XYZ file of C-alpha atoms in Angstrom:
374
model
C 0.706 176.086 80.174
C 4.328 176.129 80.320
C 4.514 172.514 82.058
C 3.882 169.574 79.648
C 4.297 166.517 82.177
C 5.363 162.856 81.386
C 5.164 162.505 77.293
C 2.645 158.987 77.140
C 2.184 156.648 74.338
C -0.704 157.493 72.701
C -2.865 156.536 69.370
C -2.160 157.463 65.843
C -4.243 160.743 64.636
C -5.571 160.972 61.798
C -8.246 160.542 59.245
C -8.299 156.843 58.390
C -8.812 155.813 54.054
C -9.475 152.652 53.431
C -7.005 150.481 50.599
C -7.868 148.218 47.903
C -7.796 145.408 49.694
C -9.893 146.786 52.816
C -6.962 147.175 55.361
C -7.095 150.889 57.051
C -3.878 153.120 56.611
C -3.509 156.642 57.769
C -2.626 159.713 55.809
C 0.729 160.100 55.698
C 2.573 163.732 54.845
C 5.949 165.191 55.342
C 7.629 161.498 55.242
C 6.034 160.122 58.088
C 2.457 159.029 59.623
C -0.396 161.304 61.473
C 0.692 160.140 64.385
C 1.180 162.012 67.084
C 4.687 161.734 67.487
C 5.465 162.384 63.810
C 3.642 165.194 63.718
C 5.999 166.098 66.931
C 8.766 165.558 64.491
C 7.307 167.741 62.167
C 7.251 170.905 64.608
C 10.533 170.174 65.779
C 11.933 171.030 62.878
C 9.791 173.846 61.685
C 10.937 175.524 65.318
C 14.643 174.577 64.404
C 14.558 176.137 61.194
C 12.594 179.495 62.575
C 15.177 180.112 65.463
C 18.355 178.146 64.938
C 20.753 177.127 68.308
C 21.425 179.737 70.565
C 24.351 181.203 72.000
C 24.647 180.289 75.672
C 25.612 182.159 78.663
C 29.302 182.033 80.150
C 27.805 181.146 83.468
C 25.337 178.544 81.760
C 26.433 175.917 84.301
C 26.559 178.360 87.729
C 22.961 179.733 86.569
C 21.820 175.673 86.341
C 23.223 174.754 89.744
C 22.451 177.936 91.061
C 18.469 177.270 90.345
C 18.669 173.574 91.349
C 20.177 174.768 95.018
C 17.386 177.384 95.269
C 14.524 175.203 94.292
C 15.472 172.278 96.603
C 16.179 174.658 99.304
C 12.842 176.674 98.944
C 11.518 173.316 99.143
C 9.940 173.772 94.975
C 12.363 170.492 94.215
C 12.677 167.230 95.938
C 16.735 165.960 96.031
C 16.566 163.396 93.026
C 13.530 165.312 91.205
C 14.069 165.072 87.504
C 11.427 168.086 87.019
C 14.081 170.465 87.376
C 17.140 168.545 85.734
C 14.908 167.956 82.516
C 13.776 171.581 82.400
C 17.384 172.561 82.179
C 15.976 176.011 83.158
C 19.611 177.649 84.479
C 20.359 176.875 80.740
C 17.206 177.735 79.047
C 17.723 181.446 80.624
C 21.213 181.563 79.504
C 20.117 180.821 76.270
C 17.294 183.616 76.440
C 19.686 186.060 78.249
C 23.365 185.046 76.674
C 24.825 188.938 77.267
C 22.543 189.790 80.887
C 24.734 190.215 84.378
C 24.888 186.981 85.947
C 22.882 188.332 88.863
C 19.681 189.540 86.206
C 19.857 185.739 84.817
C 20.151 184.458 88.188
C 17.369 185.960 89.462
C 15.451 185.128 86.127
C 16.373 181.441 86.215
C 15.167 181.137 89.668
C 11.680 183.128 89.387
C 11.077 181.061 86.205
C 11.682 177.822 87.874
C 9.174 179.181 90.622
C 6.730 179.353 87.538
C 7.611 176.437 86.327
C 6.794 174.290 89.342
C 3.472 176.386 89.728
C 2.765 175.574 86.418
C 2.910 171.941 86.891
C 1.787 171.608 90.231
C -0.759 174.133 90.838
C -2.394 175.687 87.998
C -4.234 172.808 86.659
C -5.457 171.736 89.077
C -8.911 173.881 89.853
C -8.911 172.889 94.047
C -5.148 174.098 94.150
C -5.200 176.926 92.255
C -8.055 178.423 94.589
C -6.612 177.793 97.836
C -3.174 179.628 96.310
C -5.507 182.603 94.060
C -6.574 183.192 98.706
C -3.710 183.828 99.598
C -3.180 186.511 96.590
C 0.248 185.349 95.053
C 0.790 188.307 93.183
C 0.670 191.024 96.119
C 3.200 188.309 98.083
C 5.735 189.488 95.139
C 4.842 192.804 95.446
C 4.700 193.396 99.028
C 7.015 190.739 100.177
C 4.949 189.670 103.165
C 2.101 186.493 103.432
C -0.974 187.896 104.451
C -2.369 186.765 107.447
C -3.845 183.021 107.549
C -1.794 182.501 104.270
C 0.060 178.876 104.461
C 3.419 178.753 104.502
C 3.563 176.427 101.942
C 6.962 176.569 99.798
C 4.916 178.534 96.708
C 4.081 181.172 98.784
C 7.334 181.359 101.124
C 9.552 181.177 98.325
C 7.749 183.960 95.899
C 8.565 186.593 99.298
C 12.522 185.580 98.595
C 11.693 186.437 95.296
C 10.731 189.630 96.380
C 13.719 190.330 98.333
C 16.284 189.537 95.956
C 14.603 191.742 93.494
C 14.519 194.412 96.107
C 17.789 193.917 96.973
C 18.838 194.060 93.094
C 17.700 197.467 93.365
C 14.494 196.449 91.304
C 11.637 197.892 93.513
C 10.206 199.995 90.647
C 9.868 196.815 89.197
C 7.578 194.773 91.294
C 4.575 196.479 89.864
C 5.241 195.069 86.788
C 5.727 191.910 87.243
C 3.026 191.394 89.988
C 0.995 192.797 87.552
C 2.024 189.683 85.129
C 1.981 187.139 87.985
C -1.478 188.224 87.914
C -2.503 187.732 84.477
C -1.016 184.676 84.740
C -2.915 182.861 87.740
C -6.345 184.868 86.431
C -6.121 183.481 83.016
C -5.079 179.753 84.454
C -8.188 180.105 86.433
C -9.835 180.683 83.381
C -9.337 177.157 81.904
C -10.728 175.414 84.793
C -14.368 174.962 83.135
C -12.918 174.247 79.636
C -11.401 171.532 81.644
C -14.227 170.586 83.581
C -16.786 170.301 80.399
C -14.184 168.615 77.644
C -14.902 172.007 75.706
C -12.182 173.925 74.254
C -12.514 177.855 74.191
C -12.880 179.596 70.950
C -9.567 180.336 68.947
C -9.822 184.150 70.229
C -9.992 183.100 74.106
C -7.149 180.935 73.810
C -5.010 183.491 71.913
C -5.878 186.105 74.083
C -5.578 183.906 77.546
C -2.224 181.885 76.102
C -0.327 185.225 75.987
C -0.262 185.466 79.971
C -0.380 181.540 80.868
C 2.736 181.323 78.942
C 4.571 182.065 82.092
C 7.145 184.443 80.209
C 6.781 187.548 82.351
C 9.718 186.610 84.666
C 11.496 187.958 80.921
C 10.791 191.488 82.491
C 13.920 190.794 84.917
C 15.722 192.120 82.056
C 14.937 195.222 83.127
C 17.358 194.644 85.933
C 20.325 195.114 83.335
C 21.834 198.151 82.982
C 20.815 200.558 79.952
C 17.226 199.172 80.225
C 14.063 201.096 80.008
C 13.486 202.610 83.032
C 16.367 201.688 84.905
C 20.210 204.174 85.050
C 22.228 205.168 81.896
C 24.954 202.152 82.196
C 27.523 204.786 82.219
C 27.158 205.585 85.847
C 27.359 202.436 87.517
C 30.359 202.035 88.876
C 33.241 200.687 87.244
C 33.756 197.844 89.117
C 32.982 194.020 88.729
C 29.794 193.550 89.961
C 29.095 197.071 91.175
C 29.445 198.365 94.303
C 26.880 201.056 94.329
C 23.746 202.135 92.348
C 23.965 203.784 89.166
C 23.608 207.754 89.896
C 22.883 209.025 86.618
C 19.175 210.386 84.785
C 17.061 207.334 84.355
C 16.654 205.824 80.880
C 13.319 205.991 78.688
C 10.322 204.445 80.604
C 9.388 200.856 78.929
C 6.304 202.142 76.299
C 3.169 200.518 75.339
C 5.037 199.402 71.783
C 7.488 197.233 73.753
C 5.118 195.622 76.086
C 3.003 194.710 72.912
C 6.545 192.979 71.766
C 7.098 191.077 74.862
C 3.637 190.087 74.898
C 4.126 188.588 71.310
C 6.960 187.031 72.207
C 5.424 185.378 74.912
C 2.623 183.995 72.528
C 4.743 182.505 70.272
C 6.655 180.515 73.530
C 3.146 179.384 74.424
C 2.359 177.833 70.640
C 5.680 176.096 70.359
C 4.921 174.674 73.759
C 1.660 173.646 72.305
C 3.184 171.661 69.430
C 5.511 170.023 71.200
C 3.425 169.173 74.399
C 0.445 168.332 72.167
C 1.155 164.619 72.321
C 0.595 164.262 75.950
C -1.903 166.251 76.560
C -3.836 164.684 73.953
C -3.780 161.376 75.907
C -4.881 163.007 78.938
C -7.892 164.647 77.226
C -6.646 168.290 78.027
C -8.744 170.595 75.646
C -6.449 173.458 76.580
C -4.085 173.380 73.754
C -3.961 175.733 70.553
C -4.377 172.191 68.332
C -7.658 171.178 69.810
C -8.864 174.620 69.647
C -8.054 175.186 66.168
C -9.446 171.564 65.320
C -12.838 172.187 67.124
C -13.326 175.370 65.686
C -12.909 174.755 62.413
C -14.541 171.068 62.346
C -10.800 169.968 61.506
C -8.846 166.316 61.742
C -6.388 166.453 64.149
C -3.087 166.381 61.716
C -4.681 169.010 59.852
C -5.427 171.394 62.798
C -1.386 170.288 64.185
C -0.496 171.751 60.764
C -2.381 174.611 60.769
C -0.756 175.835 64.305
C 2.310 175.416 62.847
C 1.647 178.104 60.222
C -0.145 179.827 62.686
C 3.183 179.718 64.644
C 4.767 181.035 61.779
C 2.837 183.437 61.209
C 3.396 185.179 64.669
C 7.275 184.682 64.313
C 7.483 186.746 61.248
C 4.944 189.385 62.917
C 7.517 189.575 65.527
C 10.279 189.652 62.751
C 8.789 192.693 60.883
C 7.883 194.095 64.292
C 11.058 194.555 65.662
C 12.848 195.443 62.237
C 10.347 197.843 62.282
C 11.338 199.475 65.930
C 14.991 199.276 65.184
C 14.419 201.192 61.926
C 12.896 203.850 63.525
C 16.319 206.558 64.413
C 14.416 208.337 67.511
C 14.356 205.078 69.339
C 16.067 205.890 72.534
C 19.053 204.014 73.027
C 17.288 201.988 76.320
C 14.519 200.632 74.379
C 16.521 199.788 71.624
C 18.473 197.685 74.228
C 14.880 195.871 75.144
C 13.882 195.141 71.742
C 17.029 193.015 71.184
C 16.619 191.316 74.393
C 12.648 190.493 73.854
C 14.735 189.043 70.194
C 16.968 187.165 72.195
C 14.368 186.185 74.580
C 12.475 184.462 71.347
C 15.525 183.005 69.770
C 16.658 181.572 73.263
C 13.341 180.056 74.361
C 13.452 177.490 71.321
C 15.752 175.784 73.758
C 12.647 175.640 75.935
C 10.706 173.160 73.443
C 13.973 170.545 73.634
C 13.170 169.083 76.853
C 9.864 167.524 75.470
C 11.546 166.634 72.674
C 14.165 164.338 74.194
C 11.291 163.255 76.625
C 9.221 161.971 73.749
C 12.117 160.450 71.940
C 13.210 158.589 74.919
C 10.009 157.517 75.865
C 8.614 156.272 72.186
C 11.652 155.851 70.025
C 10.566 154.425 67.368
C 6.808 156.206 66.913
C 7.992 157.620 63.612
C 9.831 160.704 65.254
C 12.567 161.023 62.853
């Protein structure tokens, strides 16, 4: 999921050897112990050296206020909730979206943070997620209305002022697309419930397949809202005047093809295994069987610091997929100039949402200092 809750103390990890005088020691590799928190220290740096610090936005500090206001006034936040404030999201998106109008990365901070809260509120839980799957959160973002009976509880009344501010970005054409991925995401959270309920993780397939959409990086398609971008108005009509005034007028740009939604889906993979590694610690101690570690470790019959390791190459193995699939787009000369523009903002999007993984870093540090973190 894209929610990793408190960071716990939990037990060391891995396979225990016996010394010569009978007193059990665990493996150690990398300069520190199996345990999970060194193993967290381990990741950390893999994702540091894979995508180094980010630019940020200019507006890095309006966009984090900006979503803090909205989610306490939508009623997602509780004045004093730390969820928010440790999420940083306002500066997460101006990380993914450093060059993006301040109104795109608004929009994208708040519909993010709307995840977000879902995320760790909602989806895991199977009772709440089925009362919310009734009330059909997806056509609320694309219609803009609750259907009747719905609650008007602040997930539901706060996805229809989603709606609206996308409409009113001009971004109608748009809603399809990311209902469409509001979707995928609350089908394929639903989908976890019984590997919950048993203890029994899915195979390595099902949880690739299924971690692409419960990732929660759709709201990314807000991007789209930028001028230039698949889809939208050649950026040399809109007005010349800061922010606009009117609508572009010009020819639309190329639609958004089948190539680049393969790219954004990629990227949103590799978000969802570096949230894995990271988040791994806690959800060990709760017994969640929903994370690419135990699902790598039960398929293959593998120790736990083994299977940690292994998702870190498997992490790196998607990163340079992305790598060569992108160099490979930009390479290409016939690439119209709007999907150019999206492939280096799905980059961006990846080298951005590194800053994503920090809040569970600082989490775990502050809450087990001295478990061998580095």
């Amino acid at each position: 999921m894209t929610g990793g809750g408190q960071v716990r103390r939990t037990t060391g990890g891995g396979p225990v050897r016996s010394t010569t005088d009978g007193k059990p020691v665990r493996s150690t590799t990398d300069g520190g112990t199996d345990t999970p928190y060194a193993l967290a220290a381990y990741s950390h740096r893999h994702l540091l050296r894979l995508s180094p610090a980010a630019g940020d936005h200019p507006a890095a500090e309006e966009l984090e206020a900006d979503v803090r206001s909205w989610a306490t006034g939508r009623g997602l936040s509780a004045p004093g909730d730390d969820g928010l404030a440790r999420r940083r999201i306002g500066r997460l998106v101006g990380r993914c979206m450093p060059g993006a109008p301040v109104a795109v990365a608004r929009l994208t901070a708040r519909y993010l943070a709307w995840v977000f809260h879902f995320d760790d509120t909602v989806a895991e839980h199977a009772d709440r997620l089925a009362v919310h799957r009734a009330s059909d959160p997806p056509g609320i973002l694309l219609s803009g209305r609750l259907p009747d009976g719905a609650p008007a509880c602040a997930h539901l009344t706060s996805l229809v002022s989603v709606h609206e501010a996308i409409v009113a970005a001009g971004g109608t054409a748009l809603l399809p697309l990311l209902a469409d991925g509001l979707r995928r995401y609350v089908e394929n959270c639903a989908r976890e419930t019984p590997w919950r309920a048993t203890g029994t993780p899915p195979t390595l397939a099902e949880y690739l397949a299924q971690r692409v959409h419960t990732s929660g990086g759709h709201p990314m398609y807000l991007h789209l809202l930028a001028p230039g971008m698949p889809g939208g108005r050649d950026p040399q009509t809109y007005p010349q005047t800061s922010p606009p005034t009117a609508p572009p007028t010009g020819p639309p740009t190329a639609p958004l093809t089948a190539p680049l939604t393969g790219l954004a889906e990629l990227a949103f993979l590799i978000g969802g295994l570096a949230n894995d590694l990271l988040g791994h610690a806690a959800e060990q101690r709760r017994g969640d069987p929903v994370n690419a570690v135990t699902v790598l470790a039960h398929e293959y019959g593998l120790p736990v610091p083994e299977a940690y390791r292994a998702v870190v190459v498997l992490h790196a193995g998607h990163q340079h997929r992305f790598d060569a699939a992108c160099a490979g787009l930009l390479a290409d000369a016939t690439l119209p100039a709007a999907q150019r523009r999206f492939v280096h903002a799905v980059m961006g999007w990846v080298a951005g949402s590194a800053a994503a993984v920090e809040p569970y870093w600082h989490q775990l540090l502050a809450t087990e200092p001295t478990q061998g973190t580095g």
